[in-house]
């Protein structure tokens, strides 16, 4: 059965496929509870841990899982363009959720010629622990950055799987330490989010910060540099990705570089038309705009001071919060006059923010 499925996969262009019959993940309960209790989870993870522990919560008769990996980032070099905002390479081309789902649906469709079965196609949107499923299926092993590393394609792989009620004999893959003494990603992480033991503090991860709508602490903002979506650092430095990154390619990754002035002024319709097909845009225009303000501040683009000031009339408290901060970063003397003048006209949330900024910059001698 596995050979037939693997042959179909090859024909429809799936490079990596694996199988597991582990459907009960209750062995992860202790780890997931401890992560949650220690505040290490990302806000995007399912908070109800029970829902995460059994594939039969999604497909009641589930007996096996067919996992696939779709490689990306061939020949990618991180842009050095000055004054631009950057998107993660995972955002290149069509949203991988759609792309991987299409492949899974094609696989299931072709498999129906051989077997009668029920299935559910999953790409990053179920409560299940995708990486653990794919690890068990033999797609790869965990690196210290917690990503799965495939022996041929490294960690630049998008994952997906079919839950099925097929009885497939599987040899489940065991965990293997493939990093050995290497600690490059731990040392390179801009916000020290990679902890010992292959654990990630998702609340510090730059990729997560570019997607959150929660308040970003002042001292994390500088570490976000000019990222508009995602981060990639721990993958770009990983020796296991050297082969894929050094491959020759005709891809043009320039689309991942964004003009920050344009992004500040972009309308909803333009954003939808230009970026909605990208996976990185899923949190909407204002989150990108907030990240553009952070990037402008970090790149010290003083020429955009007035454009940032215009955002103080934005109706979103989130945008105003970061616009006030960005002004202080660009020119704290000029900005403090503006903050003082506008204080009386702001709501209580923004008033608090203004007071905090004036205090922080005053105490640090930057005013
Ligand atoms: Fe492992 Fe080194 Fe890659 Fe980190 S950079 S995932 S430690 S091999």
XYZ file of C-alpha atoms and ligand atoms in Angstrom:
375
model
C 0.000 0.000 0.000
C 2.802 2.396 0.906
C 4.531 1.753 -2.413
C 1.376 2.527 -4.398
C 0.809 5.757 -2.444
C 4.466 6.784 -2.765
C 4.301 6.205 -6.548
C 1.194 8.362 -6.872
C 2.863 11.054 -4.758
C 5.896 11.070 -7.032
C 3.714 11.389 -10.138
C 1.884 14.431 -8.794
C 5.106 16.163 -7.741
C 5.336 15.426 -4.016
C 9.037 15.199 -3.112
C 8.801 13.884 0.435
C 6.254 11.453 1.860
C 6.076 9.370 5.034
C 3.643 7.250 7.019
C 2.763 6.818 10.667
C 0.115 4.852 12.522
C 0.534 6.878 15.720
C -2.839 8.598 16.136
C -2.802 8.958 19.929
C -0.514 11.782 21.041
C -1.362 11.725 24.739
C 2.348 11.142 25.419
C 2.836 14.866 24.602
C 0.457 16.009 27.338
C 3.098 16.619 30.007
C 5.295 18.622 27.617
C 2.409 20.727 26.309
C 1.092 21.443 29.814
C 4.549 22.450 30.992
C 5.013 24.778 27.974
C 1.649 26.353 28.648
C 2.314 26.761 32.391
C 5.695 28.334 31.681
C 4.129 30.824 29.256
C 6.161 29.561 26.284
C 3.243 28.886 23.922
C 2.382 31.101 21.016
C -1.052 32.707 20.964
C -1.690 30.863 17.688
C -1.553 27.427 19.319
C -4.751 25.682 20.428
C -5.158 26.452 24.137
C -7.240 23.343 24.870
C -4.489 20.731 25.147
C -6.886 17.762 25.055
C -7.888 18.694 21.506
C -4.239 18.430 20.446
C -3.653 14.882 21.613
C -5.655 12.614 19.329
C -6.011 12.581 15.542
C -9.391 10.893 16.046
C -10.710 14.257 17.291
C -10.500 15.347 13.641
C -11.223 12.051 11.839
C -13.011 9.658 14.236
C -11.925 6.453 12.444
C -8.327 7.590 11.923
C -5.854 4.693 11.829
C -2.948 6.134 9.871
C -1.448 9.411 8.731
C 0.235 10.107 5.394
C 2.555 13.095 5.813
C 4.162 15.156 3.083
C 6.749 17.929 2.943
C 6.945 20.563 0.223
C 10.379 22.216 0.008
C 10.879 25.935 -0.587
C 13.624 28.605 -0.458
C 15.795 27.032 -3.150
C 18.703 29.418 -3.825
C 17.283 32.052 -1.472
C 19.580 34.793 -0.161
C 18.233 37.201 2.414
C 17.836 40.658 0.909
C 20.422 43.258 1.846
C 18.315 46.058 0.338
C 18.692 49.062 2.619
C 15.515 50.847 3.728
C 13.138 48.030 2.781
C 10.826 45.904 4.888
C 11.248 42.149 4.550
C 8.900 39.174 4.290
C 9.934 35.666 5.236
C 10.774 33.427 2.280
C 7.873 31.144 3.272
C 5.618 33.929 2.027
C 7.022 33.676 -1.507
C 4.481 32.734 -4.186
C 1.079 31.207 -3.482
C 0.082 30.709 0.165
C 1.533 27.311 1.083
C -1.662 26.369 2.936
C -3.466 26.346 -0.416
C -0.604 24.812 -2.331
C 0.023 21.923 0.117
C -3.715 21.322 0.549
C -4.112 21.025 -3.242
C -1.355 18.400 -3.330
C -2.974 16.460 -0.476
C -6.367 16.585 -2.201
C -4.818 15.379 -5.488
C -3.075 12.575 -3.624
C -6.334 11.493 -1.964
C -8.199 11.776 -5.276
C -5.708 9.497 -7.075
C -5.577 7.079 -4.138
C -9.340 6.588 -4.472
C -8.590 4.684 -7.698
C -6.954 2.021 -5.553
C -8.525 2.180 -2.091
C -11.815 3.069 -0.505
C -11.171 5.282 2.504
C -12.141 8.325 4.542
C -9.689 11.166 4.997
C -9.097 14.685 6.255
C -6.462 16.895 4.609
C -4.636 19.084 7.162
C -2.208 21.970 6.681
C -1.319 23.940 9.792
C -4.899 24.644 10.812
C -5.850 21.725 13.098
C -5.095 21.683 16.846
C -2.841 18.624 16.308
C 0.939 18.898 16.708
C 1.912 18.856 13.021
C 5.669 18.557 13.521
C 5.376 15.576 15.855
C 3.083 13.795 13.386
C 5.507 14.462 10.543
C 8.478 13.419 12.693
C 6.758 10.089 13.448
C 6.097 9.683 9.715
C 9.824 10.034 8.988
C 9.730 13.438 7.273
C 12.607 14.712 9.405
C 14.117 15.123 12.852
C 13.908 18.052 15.241
C 16.686 20.622 15.188
C 17.503 22.692 18.265
C 15.369 25.440 16.724
C 12.435 22.988 17.075
C 11.938 22.793 13.317
C 11.871 19.503 11.442
C 14.954 18.972 9.336
C 14.676 16.731 6.302
C 17.892 15.081 5.164
C 17.573 16.331 1.574
C 15.712 19.625 1.920
C 16.681 20.857 5.389
C 14.115 22.776 7.415
C 12.711 24.844 4.554
C 9.759 22.500 4.169
C 6.032 23.088 4.429
C 4.212 20.250 6.103
C 0.821 18.682 5.537
C -0.863 15.338 6.106
C -3.841 13.169 5.324
C -5.552 11.558 8.283
C -7.001 8.314 6.925
C -8.887 5.256 8.145
C -6.582 2.993 6.109
C -4.677 0.297 7.963
C -1.120 0.946 6.838
C 1.771 -0.960 8.362
C 4.225 1.689 9.535
C 7.670 1.839 11.041
C 7.389 4.974 13.143
C 10.455 7.182 13.182
C 12.212 7.700 16.517
C 13.798 10.958 17.663
C 17.433 11.368 16.647
C 19.778 14.187 17.697
C 20.966 15.502 14.347
C 22.466 18.752 15.652
C 25.161 17.190 17.833
C 27.370 19.986 19.233
C 26.074 22.708 16.907
C 24.426 25.679 18.641
C 24.574 28.224 15.792
C 20.836 28.943 15.761
C 20.711 29.424 19.533
C 23.510 32.006 19.324
C 22.035 33.701 16.234
C 18.433 34.132 17.351
C 17.902 37.933 17.453
C 15.615 37.805 20.491
C 17.122 34.813 22.372
C 13.978 32.756 21.797
C 15.729 29.371 21.407
C 16.178 27.825 24.821
C 18.226 24.815 25.811
C 16.712 21.409 25.047
C 15.175 22.402 21.714
C 12.507 24.546 23.327
C 11.286 27.790 21.831
C 9.902 30.676 23.835
C 7.237 31.520 21.285
C 6.498 34.814 23.019
C 10.024 36.036 22.104
C 10.250 34.525 18.589
C 10.520 37.355 16.037
C 8.319 35.473 13.602
C 5.551 35.337 16.214
C 6.061 38.992 17.138
C 5.548 40.063 13.525
C 2.178 38.300 13.607
C 0.879 39.172 17.057
C -1.750 41.799 17.689
C -0.709 41.936 21.331
C 1.452 44.711 22.729
C 5.145 44.260 21.829
C 7.528 45.254 24.664
C 9.838 48.159 23.820
C 13.037 46.121 24.159
C 11.797 43.460 21.697
C 10.986 45.988 18.968
C 14.621 46.737 18.090
C 15.325 43.040 17.613
C 12.539 42.859 15.006
C 14.754 44.979 12.736
C 12.952 45.464 9.390
C 10.860 42.285 9.380
C 7.309 42.781 8.162
C 6.456 39.097 8.341
C 8.430 36.168 9.764
C 12.123 35.978 10.542
C 14.105 33.040 8.981
C 17.333 33.717 10.920
C 17.541 30.315 12.655
C 17.022 28.598 9.305
C 19.388 30.756 7.276
C 22.289 30.071 9.646
C 21.627 26.331 9.924
C 24.293 24.208 8.196
C 21.600 21.659 7.306
C 20.085 24.227 4.942
C 23.319 25.069 3.136
C 22.602 22.684 0.260
C 19.150 24.097 -0.502
C 20.210 27.732 -0.079
C 23.211 27.305 -2.371
C 21.185 25.709 -5.172
C 21.083 27.613 -8.454
C 17.700 29.192 -9.021
C 15.760 31.394 -11.431
C 13.382 32.523 -8.697
C 13.229 36.268 -8.139
C 12.790 36.859 -4.422
C 12.642 40.673 -4.796
C 8.889 40.554 -4.164
C 9.757 39.857 -0.521
C 11.261 43.369 -0.206
C 8.679 46.029 0.593
C 8.752 49.785 0.202
C 7.985 51.035 3.702
C 6.607 54.419 2.655
C 4.170 52.686 0.309
C 3.170 50.221 3.011
C 2.279 53.083 5.373
C -0.058 54.544 2.767
C -1.513 51.387 1.281
C -5.327 51.174 1.058
C -7.321 48.102 2.042
C -8.121 47.396 -1.616
C -4.475 47.665 -2.696
C -3.339 45.448 0.147
C -5.931 42.840 -0.765
C -5.003 42.940 -4.424
C -1.223 42.866 -3.914
C -0.687 40.629 -0.917
C -3.757 38.532 -0.048
C -2.446 35.492 -1.954
C 0.648 35.400 0.297
C 0.657 33.333 3.498
C 2.352 36.199 5.352
C -0.619 38.529 4.961
C -3.037 36.441 7.026
C -3.108 38.881 9.970
C -4.227 41.754 7.758
C -3.039 45.161 6.674
C -2.726 46.858 10.063
C -0.283 44.280 11.433
C 1.994 44.864 8.422
C 1.575 48.601 8.854
C 2.493 48.299 12.550
C 5.592 46.342 11.506
C 6.394 49.000 8.899
C 6.426 51.600 11.698
C 8.800 49.399 13.714
C 11.035 48.938 10.645
C 11.092 52.679 9.896
C 12.166 53.319 13.492
C 14.822 50.607 13.453
C 16.227 51.720 10.096
C 16.198 55.329 11.352
C 14.389 56.560 8.239
C 14.176 60.161 9.446
C 12.938 61.278 6.006
C 9.654 59.468 6.793
C 9.099 61.412 10.055
C 6.092 63.290 8.639
C 4.564 60.144 7.160
C 4.805 58.518 10.579
C 3.360 61.639 12.218
C 0.332 61.391 9.888
C -0.404 57.999 11.445
C -1.159 59.723 14.775
C -4.581 60.477 13.255
C -5.145 56.801 12.466
C -8.299 55.364 14.049
C -6.434 52.258 15.264
C -4.914 52.452 18.751
C -2.357 49.846 17.681
C -1.073 52.006 14.820
C -1.017 55.142 16.983
C 0.893 53.348 19.756
C 3.718 52.367 17.395
C 3.648 55.668 15.513
C 4.311 57.561 18.765
C 7.172 55.193 19.588
C 8.614 55.399 16.057
C 8.635 59.203 16.205
C 10.591 59.049 19.468
C 13.088 56.676 17.855
C 13.489 58.924 14.807
C 13.919 62.237 16.616
C 13.096 62.228 20.313
C 13.452 66.004 20.794
C 11.056 66.896 17.985
C 8.751 64.002 18.865
C 8.458 64.837 22.573
C 6.888 68.220 21.685
C 4.352 66.410 19.527
C 3.610 63.866 22.271
C 3.117 66.614 24.866
C 0.813 68.627 22.572
C -1.378 65.647 21.683
C -1.566 64.117 25.159
C -4.820 65.857 26.249
C -6.678 64.736 23.126
C -5.862 61.022 23.392
C -7.770 58.191 25.087
C -6.513 56.635 28.326
C -4.617 53.787 26.613
C -2.650 56.147 24.397
C -2.137 58.621 27.256
C -0.458 55.833 29.259
C 1.754 55.012 26.284
C 2.751 58.651 25.807
C 3.677 58.999 29.486
C 5.690 55.795 29.364
C 7.604 56.896 26.262
C 8.374 60.346 27.697
C 9.637 58.742 30.895
C 11.716 56.039 29.187
C 13.414 58.444 26.774
C 13.937 61.031 29.504
C 15.507 58.437 31.832
C 17.781 57.129 29.093
C 19.047 60.665 28.405
C 17.691 60.601 24.844
C 15.696 63.805 25.106
Fe 20.701 22.200 14.820
Fe 22.777 23.832 14.342
Fe 20.704 23.776 12.661
Fe 20.386 24.839 15.082
S 21.749 25.625 13.456
S 18.967 23.431 14.067
S 21.721 23.540 16.317
S 22.132 22.093 13.085
